[in-house]
Short mmCIF file of C-alpha atoms and ligand atoms in Angstrom, two decimals:
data_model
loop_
_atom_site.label_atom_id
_atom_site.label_comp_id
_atom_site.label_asym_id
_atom_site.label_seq_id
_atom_site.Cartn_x
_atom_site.Cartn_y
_atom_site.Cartn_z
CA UNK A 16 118.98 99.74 116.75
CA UNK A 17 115.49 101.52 115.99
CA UNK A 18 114.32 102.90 113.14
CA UNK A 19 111.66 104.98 112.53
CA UNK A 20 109.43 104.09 110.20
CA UNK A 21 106.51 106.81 108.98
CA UNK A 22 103.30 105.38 106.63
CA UNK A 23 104.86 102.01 108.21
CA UNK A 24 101.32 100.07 107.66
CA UNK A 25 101.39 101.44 103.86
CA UNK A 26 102.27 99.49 100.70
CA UNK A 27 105.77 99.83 100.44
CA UNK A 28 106.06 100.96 104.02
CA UNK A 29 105.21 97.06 105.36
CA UNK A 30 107.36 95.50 103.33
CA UNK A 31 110.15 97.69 104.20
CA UNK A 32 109.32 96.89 108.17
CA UNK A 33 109.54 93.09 107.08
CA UNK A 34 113.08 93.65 105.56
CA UNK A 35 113.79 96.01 108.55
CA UNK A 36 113.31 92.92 110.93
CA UNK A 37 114.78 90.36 108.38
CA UNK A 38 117.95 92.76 108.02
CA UNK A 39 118.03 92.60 112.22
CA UNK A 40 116.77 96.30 112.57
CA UNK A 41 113.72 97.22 115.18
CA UNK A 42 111.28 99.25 113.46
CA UNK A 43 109.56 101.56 115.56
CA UNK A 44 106.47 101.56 113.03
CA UNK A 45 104.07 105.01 113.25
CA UNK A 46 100.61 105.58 110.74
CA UNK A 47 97.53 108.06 111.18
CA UNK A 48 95.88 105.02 109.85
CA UNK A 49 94.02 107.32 107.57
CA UNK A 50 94.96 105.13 104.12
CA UNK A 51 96.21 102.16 106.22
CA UNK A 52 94.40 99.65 108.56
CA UNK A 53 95.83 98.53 112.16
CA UNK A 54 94.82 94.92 110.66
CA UNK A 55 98.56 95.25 108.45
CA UNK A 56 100.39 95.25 112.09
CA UNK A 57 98.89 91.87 112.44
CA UNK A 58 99.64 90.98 109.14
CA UNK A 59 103.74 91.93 109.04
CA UNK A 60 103.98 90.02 112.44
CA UNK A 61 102.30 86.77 111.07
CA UNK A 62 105.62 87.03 108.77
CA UNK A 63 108.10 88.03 110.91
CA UNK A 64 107.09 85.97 113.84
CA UNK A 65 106.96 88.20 116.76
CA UNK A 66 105.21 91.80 118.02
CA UNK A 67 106.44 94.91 115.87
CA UNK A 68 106.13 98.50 117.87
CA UNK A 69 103.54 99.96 116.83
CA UNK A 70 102.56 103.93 117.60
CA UNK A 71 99.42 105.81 116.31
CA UNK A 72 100.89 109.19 115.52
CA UNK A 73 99.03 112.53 113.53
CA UNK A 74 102.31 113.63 112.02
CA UNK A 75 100.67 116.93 111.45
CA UNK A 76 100.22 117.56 115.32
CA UNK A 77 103.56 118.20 116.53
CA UNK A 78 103.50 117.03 119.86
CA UNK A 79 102.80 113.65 118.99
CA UNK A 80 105.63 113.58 117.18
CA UNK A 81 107.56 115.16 120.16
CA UNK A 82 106.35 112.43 122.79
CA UNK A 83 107.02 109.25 120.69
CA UNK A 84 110.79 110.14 119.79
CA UNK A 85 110.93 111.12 123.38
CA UNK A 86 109.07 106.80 124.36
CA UNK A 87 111.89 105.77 121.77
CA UNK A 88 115.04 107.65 122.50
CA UNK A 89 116.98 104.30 121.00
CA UNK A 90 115.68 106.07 117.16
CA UNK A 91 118.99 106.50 114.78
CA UNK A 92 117.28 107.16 111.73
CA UNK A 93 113.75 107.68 109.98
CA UNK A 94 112.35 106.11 106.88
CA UNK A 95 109.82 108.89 105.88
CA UNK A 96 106.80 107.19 103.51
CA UNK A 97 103.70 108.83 105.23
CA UNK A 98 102.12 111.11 102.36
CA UNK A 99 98.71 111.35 100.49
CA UNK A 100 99.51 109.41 97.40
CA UNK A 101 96.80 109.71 95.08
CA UNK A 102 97.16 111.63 91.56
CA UNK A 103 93.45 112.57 90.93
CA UNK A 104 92.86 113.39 94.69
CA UNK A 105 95.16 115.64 94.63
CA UNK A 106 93.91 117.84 91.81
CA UNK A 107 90.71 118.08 93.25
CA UNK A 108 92.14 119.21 96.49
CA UNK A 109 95.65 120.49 96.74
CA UNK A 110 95.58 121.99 99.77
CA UNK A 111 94.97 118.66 101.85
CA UNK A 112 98.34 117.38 99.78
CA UNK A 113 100.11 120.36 100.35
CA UNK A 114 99.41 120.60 103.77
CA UNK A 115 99.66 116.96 105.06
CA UNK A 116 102.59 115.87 102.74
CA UNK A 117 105.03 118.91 103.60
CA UNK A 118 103.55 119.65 107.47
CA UNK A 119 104.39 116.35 108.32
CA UNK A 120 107.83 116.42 106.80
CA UNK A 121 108.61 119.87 108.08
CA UNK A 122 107.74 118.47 111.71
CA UNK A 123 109.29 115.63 111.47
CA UNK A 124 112.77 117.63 110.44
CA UNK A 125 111.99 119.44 114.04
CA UNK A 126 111.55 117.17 115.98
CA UNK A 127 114.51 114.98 114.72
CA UNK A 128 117.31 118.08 115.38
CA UNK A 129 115.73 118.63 118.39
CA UNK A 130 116.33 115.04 119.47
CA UNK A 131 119.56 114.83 117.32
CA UNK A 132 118.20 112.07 115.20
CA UNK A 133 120.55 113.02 111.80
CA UNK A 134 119.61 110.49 109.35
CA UNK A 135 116.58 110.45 106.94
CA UNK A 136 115.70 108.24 104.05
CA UNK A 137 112.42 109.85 101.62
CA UNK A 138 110.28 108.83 99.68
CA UNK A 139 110.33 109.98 96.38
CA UNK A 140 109.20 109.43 92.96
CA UNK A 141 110.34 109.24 89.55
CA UNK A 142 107.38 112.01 88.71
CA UNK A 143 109.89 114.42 89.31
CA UNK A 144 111.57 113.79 86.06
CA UNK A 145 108.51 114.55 84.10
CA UNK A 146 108.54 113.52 80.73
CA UNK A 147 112.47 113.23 79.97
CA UNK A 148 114.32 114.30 77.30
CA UNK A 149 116.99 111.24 77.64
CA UNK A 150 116.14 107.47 78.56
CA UNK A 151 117.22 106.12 80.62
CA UNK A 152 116.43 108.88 83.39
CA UNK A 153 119.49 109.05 85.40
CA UNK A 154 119.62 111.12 88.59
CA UNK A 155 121.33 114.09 87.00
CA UNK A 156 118.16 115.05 84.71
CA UNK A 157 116.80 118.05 84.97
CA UNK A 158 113.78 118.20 87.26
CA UNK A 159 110.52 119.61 85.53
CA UNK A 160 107.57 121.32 87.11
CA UNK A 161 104.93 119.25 88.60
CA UNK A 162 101.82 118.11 86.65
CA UNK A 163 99.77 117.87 89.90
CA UNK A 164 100.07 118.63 93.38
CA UNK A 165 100.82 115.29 93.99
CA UNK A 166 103.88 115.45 92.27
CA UNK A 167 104.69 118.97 93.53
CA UNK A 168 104.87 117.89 96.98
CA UNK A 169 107.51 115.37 96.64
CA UNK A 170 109.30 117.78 94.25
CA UNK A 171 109.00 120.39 97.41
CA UNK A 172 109.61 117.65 99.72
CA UNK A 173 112.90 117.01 98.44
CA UNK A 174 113.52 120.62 97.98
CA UNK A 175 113.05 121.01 101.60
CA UNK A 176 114.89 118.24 102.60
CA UNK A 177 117.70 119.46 100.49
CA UNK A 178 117.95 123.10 102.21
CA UNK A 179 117.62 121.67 105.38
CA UNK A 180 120.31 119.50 104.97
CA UNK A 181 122.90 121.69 103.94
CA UNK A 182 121.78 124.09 106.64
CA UNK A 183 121.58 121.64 109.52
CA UNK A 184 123.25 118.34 110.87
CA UNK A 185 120.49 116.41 108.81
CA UNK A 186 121.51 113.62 106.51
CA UNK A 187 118.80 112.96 104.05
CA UNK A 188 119.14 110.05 100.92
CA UNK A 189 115.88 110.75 98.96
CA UNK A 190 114.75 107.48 96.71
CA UNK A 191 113.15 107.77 93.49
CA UNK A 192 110.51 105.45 93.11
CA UNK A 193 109.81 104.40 89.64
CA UNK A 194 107.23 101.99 89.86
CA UNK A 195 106.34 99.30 92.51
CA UNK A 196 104.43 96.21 92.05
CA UNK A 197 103.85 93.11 93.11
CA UNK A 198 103.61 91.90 97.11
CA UNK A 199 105.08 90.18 99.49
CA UNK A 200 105.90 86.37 98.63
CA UNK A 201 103.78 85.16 101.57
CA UNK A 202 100.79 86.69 99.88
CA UNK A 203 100.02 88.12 104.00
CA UNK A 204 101.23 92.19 102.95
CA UNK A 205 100.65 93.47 99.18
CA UNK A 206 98.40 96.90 98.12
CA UNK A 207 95.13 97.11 99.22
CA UNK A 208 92.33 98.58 97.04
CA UNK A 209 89.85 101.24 98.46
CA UNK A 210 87.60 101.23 95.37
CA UNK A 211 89.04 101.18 91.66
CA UNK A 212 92.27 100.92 91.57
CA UNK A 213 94.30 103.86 90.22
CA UNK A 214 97.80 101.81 89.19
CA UNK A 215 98.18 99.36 86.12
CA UNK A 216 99.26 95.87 87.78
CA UNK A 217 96.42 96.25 90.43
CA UNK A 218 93.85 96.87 87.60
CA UNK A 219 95.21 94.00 86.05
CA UNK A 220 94.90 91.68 88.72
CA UNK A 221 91.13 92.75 89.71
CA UNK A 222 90.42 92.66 85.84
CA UNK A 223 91.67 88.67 85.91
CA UNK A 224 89.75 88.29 89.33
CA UNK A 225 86.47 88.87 87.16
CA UNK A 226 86.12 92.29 89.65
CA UNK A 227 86.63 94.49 86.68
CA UNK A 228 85.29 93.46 82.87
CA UNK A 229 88.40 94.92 81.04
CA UNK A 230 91.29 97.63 81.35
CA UNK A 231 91.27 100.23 79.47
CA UNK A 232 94.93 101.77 78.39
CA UNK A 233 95.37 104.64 77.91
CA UNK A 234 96.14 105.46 74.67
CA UNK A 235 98.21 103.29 71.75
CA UNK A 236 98.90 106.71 69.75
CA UNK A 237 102.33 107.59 71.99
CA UNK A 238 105.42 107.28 70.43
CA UNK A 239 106.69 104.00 72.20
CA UNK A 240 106.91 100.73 69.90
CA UNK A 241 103.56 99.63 70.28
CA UNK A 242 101.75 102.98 71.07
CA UNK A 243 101.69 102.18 74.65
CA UNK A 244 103.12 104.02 77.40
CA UNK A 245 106.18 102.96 79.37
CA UNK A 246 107.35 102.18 82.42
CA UNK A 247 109.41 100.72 84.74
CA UNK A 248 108.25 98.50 86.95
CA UNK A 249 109.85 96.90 89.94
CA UNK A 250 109.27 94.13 92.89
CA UNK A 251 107.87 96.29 95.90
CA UNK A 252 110.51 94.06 98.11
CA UNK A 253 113.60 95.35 95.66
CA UNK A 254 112.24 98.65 96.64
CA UNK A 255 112.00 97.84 100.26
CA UNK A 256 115.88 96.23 100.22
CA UNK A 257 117.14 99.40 98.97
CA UNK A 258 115.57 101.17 102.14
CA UNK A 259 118.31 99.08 104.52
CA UNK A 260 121.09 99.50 101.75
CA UNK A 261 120.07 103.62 102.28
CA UNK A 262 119.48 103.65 106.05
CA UNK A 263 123.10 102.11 106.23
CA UNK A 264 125.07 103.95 104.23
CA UNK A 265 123.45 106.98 106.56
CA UNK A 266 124.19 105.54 109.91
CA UNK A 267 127.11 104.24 108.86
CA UNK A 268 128.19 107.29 108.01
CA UNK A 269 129.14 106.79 104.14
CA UNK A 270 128.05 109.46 102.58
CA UNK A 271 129.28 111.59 100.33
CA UNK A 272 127.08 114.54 100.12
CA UNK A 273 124.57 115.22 103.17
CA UNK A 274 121.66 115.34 100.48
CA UNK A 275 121.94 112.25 98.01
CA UNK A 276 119.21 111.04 95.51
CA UNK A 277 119.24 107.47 93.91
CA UNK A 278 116.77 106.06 91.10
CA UNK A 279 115.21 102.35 92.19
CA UNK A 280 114.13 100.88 89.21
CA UNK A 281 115.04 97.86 86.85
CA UNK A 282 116.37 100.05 84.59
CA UNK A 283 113.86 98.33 81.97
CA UNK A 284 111.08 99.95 79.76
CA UNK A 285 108.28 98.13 79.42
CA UNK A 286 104.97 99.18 77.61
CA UNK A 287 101.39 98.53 78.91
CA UNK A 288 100.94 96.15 76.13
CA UNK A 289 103.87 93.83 77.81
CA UNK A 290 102.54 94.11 80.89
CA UNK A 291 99.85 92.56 80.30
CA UNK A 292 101.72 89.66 78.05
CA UNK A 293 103.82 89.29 81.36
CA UNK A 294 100.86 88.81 83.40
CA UNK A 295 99.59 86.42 81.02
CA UNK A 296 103.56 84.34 80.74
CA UNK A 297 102.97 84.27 84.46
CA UNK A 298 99.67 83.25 85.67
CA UNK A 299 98.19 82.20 82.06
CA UNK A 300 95.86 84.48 82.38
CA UNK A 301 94.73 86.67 79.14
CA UNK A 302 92.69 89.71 80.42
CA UNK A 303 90.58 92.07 77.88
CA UNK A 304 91.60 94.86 77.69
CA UNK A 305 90.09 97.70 74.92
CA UNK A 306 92.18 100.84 73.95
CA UNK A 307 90.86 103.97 75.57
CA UNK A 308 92.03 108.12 75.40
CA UNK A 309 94.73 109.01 76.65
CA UNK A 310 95.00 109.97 80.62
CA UNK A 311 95.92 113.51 81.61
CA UNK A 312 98.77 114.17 83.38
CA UNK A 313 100.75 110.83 82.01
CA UNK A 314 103.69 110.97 80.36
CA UNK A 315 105.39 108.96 77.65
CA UNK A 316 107.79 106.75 78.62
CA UNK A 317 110.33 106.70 81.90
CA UNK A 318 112.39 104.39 82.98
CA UNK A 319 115.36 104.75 85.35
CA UNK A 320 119.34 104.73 84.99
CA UNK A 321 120.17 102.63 88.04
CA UNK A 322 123.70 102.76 87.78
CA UNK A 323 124.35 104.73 90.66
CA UNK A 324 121.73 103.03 92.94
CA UNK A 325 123.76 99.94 91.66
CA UNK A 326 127.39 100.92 92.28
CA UNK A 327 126.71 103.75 95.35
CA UNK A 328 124.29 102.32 97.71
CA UNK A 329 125.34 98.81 96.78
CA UNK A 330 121.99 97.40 95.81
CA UNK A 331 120.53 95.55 92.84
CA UNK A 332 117.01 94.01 92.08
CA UNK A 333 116.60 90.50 92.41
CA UNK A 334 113.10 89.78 91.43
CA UNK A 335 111.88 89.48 88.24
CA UNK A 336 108.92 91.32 85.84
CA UNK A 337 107.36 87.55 86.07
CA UNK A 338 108.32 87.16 89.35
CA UNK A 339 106.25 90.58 90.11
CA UNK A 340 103.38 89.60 88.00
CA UNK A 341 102.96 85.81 90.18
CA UNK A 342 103.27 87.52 93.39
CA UNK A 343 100.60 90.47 92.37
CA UNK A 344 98.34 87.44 91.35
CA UNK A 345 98.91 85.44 94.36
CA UNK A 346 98.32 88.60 96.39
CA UNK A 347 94.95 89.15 94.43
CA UNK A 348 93.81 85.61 95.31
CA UNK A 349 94.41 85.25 98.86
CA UNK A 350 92.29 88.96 99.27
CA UNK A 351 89.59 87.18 97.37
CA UNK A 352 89.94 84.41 99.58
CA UNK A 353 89.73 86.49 102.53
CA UNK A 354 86.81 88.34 101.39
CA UNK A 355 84.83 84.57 100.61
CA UNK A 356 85.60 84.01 104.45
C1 LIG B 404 101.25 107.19 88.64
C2 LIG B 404 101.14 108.67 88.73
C3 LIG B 404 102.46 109.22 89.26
C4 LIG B 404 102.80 108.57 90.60
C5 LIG B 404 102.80 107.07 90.45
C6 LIG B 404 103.01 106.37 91.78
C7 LIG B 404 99.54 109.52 87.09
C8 LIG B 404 99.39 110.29 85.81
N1 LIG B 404 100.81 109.28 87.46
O1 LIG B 404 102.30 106.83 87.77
O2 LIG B 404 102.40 110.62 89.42
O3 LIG B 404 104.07 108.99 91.03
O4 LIG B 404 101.56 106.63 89.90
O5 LIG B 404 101.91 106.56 92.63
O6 LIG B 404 98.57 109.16 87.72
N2 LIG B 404 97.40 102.51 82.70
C9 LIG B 404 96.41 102.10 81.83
N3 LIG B 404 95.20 101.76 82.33
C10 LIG B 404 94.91 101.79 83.67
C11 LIG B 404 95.94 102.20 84.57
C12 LIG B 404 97.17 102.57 84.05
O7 LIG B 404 96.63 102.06 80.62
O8 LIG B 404 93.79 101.48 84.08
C13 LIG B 404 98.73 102.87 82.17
C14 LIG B 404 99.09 104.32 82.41
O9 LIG B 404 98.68 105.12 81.32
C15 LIG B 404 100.62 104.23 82.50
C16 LIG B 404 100.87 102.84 83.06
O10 LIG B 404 99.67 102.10 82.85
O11 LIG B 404 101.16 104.27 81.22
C17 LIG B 404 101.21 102.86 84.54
O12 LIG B 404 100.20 103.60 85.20
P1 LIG B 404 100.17 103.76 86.78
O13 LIG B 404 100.30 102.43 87.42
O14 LIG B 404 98.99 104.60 87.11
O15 LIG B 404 101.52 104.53 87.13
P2 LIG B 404 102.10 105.91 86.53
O16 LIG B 404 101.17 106.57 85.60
O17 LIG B 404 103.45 105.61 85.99
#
C-alpha cells in the first residue's frame, strides 16, 4: 500500500520513510528540496536496502500535486511534514510561512478529495499549547495564540484541517510534536545543520564537536528547579513509530472522531541544565556552557500528557533520554567524518 509522504527528505520526515518500509508500507516520498538535499534519498536507501520513490513536487503549484497522485493512484493516505520550520525566519518574514505552510496544505486537501484519498496524518507541534497553565499538557488544554508565525501556521493548519474534516470525507489525526532529537541508529539519516543551529541537542553536539566554543542557555531566572527551561524531549524514531501507529488507525478505519489530535512526547520534563548532564552520562562529554538572557518567544516549561497517545493510538516510546543523547553524538561524528572526506 502507498503512502504519501510530504517533506519526506526532512528530519523527521526520513526517519518516518525508514519505519514506513520497516513497517512493510511503500512510501511514495515528495520534497521541493528547498530545506532538504536529494543526497537523503540515497541515504534512507543505504538503510533500507533497496530504491525508495522518489518525486520532486512544488506543493504550492497545484498541478504538480495533481499529476503525481494521478503517477500513484495506489496512495491511501498522506503523512503531511512539508512546512518552513524555522522560529526566527518566520518573524522576519511571515508571509513566506503563511503562504507556503497553509498553500501547500490547502492544495494538498484538493487534490486528495478530488482523488478520494481520505486519510491524513499532520504535523504538529506542542507550540500550540503556549505556555500552559497545567503540566503535564494533555490534549484537552486550551490552545493559546501564536507567538510567531511559525507557530500560527500550524495552529491554522490544524484549524483548517479540522473544518475540512468535518465538512468533507477527510480523516485527519494531527500529532503534536513536543520535541525531537536524536537520529537514526545507523548514524546514515539525523538533522542536518545549515549554519548555527537553532535547537538545544544540535547546539550541544556541535559545541562537543569543538564547532561551537560554548552554549549559551537561555536564562536560569525561570521558575523551573534549576532556573532552566523545560522540555520534553523525545527519540526522532519514537516520533516516526507513532506516524504508522496514526496512518493505521486511519486506514484501518478506527477512528473515533474524523479530526483527532495526540501529544508524542515522553511525558518527562527535563531542564536545559539536564540536558546537558545527559549528554555528558552518555558520551562523557562535559561541554561549556555560560548562562545567557533569556530568548524571546520561549516559554517556561512544557511537557506532554501522553496518556492518550499511549492508550488510543497504541504507541509508547522506547528509546531513552541517553539513548537520544548517544545517537545525536554518533550522528554528529559521522557528519564530521564525512566532511574530513
Ligand atoms: C522551538 C521553537 C518552537 C518549535 C520547536 C520545534 C522557539 C522559541 N521555539 O522550541 O516554536 O515548535 O522549536 O521546531 O524557537 N536553548 C538554549 N540554548 C540554545 C538553544 C536552546 O538554552 O542555544 C534552550 C531553549 O531556551 C529551550 C530549550 O533549550 O528552553 C529547547 O530549545 P529548542 O531546541 O530551540 O526548542 P523549543 O524552544 O522548545
Amino acid at each position: 500500500m502507498k503512502i504519501l509522504v510530504t517533506g519526506g527528505l526532512g528530519y523527521i520526515g526520513s526517519h518516518t520513510v525508514v519505519e514506513l518500509v520497516n513497517a512493510g508500507y511503500t512510501p511514495v516520498v515528495i520534497d521541493n528540496l528547498s530545506e532538504s538535499d536529494i543526497e537523503v534519498k540515497d541515504r534512507i536507501e543505504k538503510i533500507i536496502g533497496k530504491e525508495i520513490i522518489f518525486e520532486k513536487v512544488e506543493m504550492c503549484h497545484k498541478e504538480e500535486m495533481v499529476a503525481m497522485f494521478k503517477k500513484h493512484p495506489e496512495i491511501k493516505g498522506v503523512i503531511h511534514f512539508a512546512a518552513y520550520l524555522i522560529v526566527n525566519e518566520s518573524v522576519n518574514d511571515p508571509l513566506k510561512y503563511y503562504y507556503n505552510n497553509l498553500v501547500s496544505t490547502i492544495y494538498l486537501l484538493e487534490v486528495m478529495q478530488e482523488f478520494n484519498v481520505p486519510s491524513i496524518v499532520f504535523s504538529s507541534s506542542c507550540t500550540v499549547y503556549g505556555n500552559p497553565e497545567e503540566l503535564p499538557v494533555s490534549e484537552n488544554a486550551p490552545i493559546q495564540p501564536a507567538v510567531s508565525p511559525y507557530g500560527n501556521t500550524k495552529k491554522m493548519g490544524e484549524e483548517i484541517l479540522r473544518d475540512t474534516a468535518h465538512a468533507k470525507d477527510i480523516n485527519v489525526i494531527s500529532l503534536r510534536y513536543f520535541n525531537p532529537i536524536g537520529a537514526h541508529e545507523s548514524s546514515i539519516i539525523g538533522e542536518f545543520q545549515d549554519g548555527p543551529p537553532h535547537h538545544l541537542v544540535p547546539y550541544i553536539t556541535e559545541t562537543a564537536r569543538g564547532l561551537r566554543q560554548e552554549l549559551k542557555i537561555f536564562g536560569n531566572d525561570w521558575n523551573t528547579s534549576d532556573g532552566t527551561c523545560v522540555r520534553d524531549y523525545i527519540h526522532v524514531v519514537d516520533v516516526a513509530k507513532a506516524h504508522i501507529s496514526a496512518v493505521e488507525r486511519l486506514i484501518n478505519n478506527k477512528i473515533e472522531h474524523n479530526f483527532e489530535v495526540f501529544n508524542l512526547g515522553m511525558g518527562v520534563g527535563v531542564s536545559v541544565l539536564e540536558m546537558v548532564n545527559a549528554f555528558r552520562e552518555a558520551t562523557g562529554i562535559s561541554i561549556k556552557y555560560s548562562f545567557a538572557p533569556r530568548r524571546e518567544g520561549d516559554v517556561e516549561a512544557v511537557y506532554a500528557d501522553t496518556t492518550k497517545a499511549n492508550s488510543t493510538l497504541n504507541w509508547k516510546t522506547e528509546k531513552t533520554l541517553t539513548d537520544a543523547m548517544r545517537d545525536a553524538w554518533n550522528w554528529e561524528q559521522a557528519l564530521m567524518n564525512e566532511q574530513k572526506n
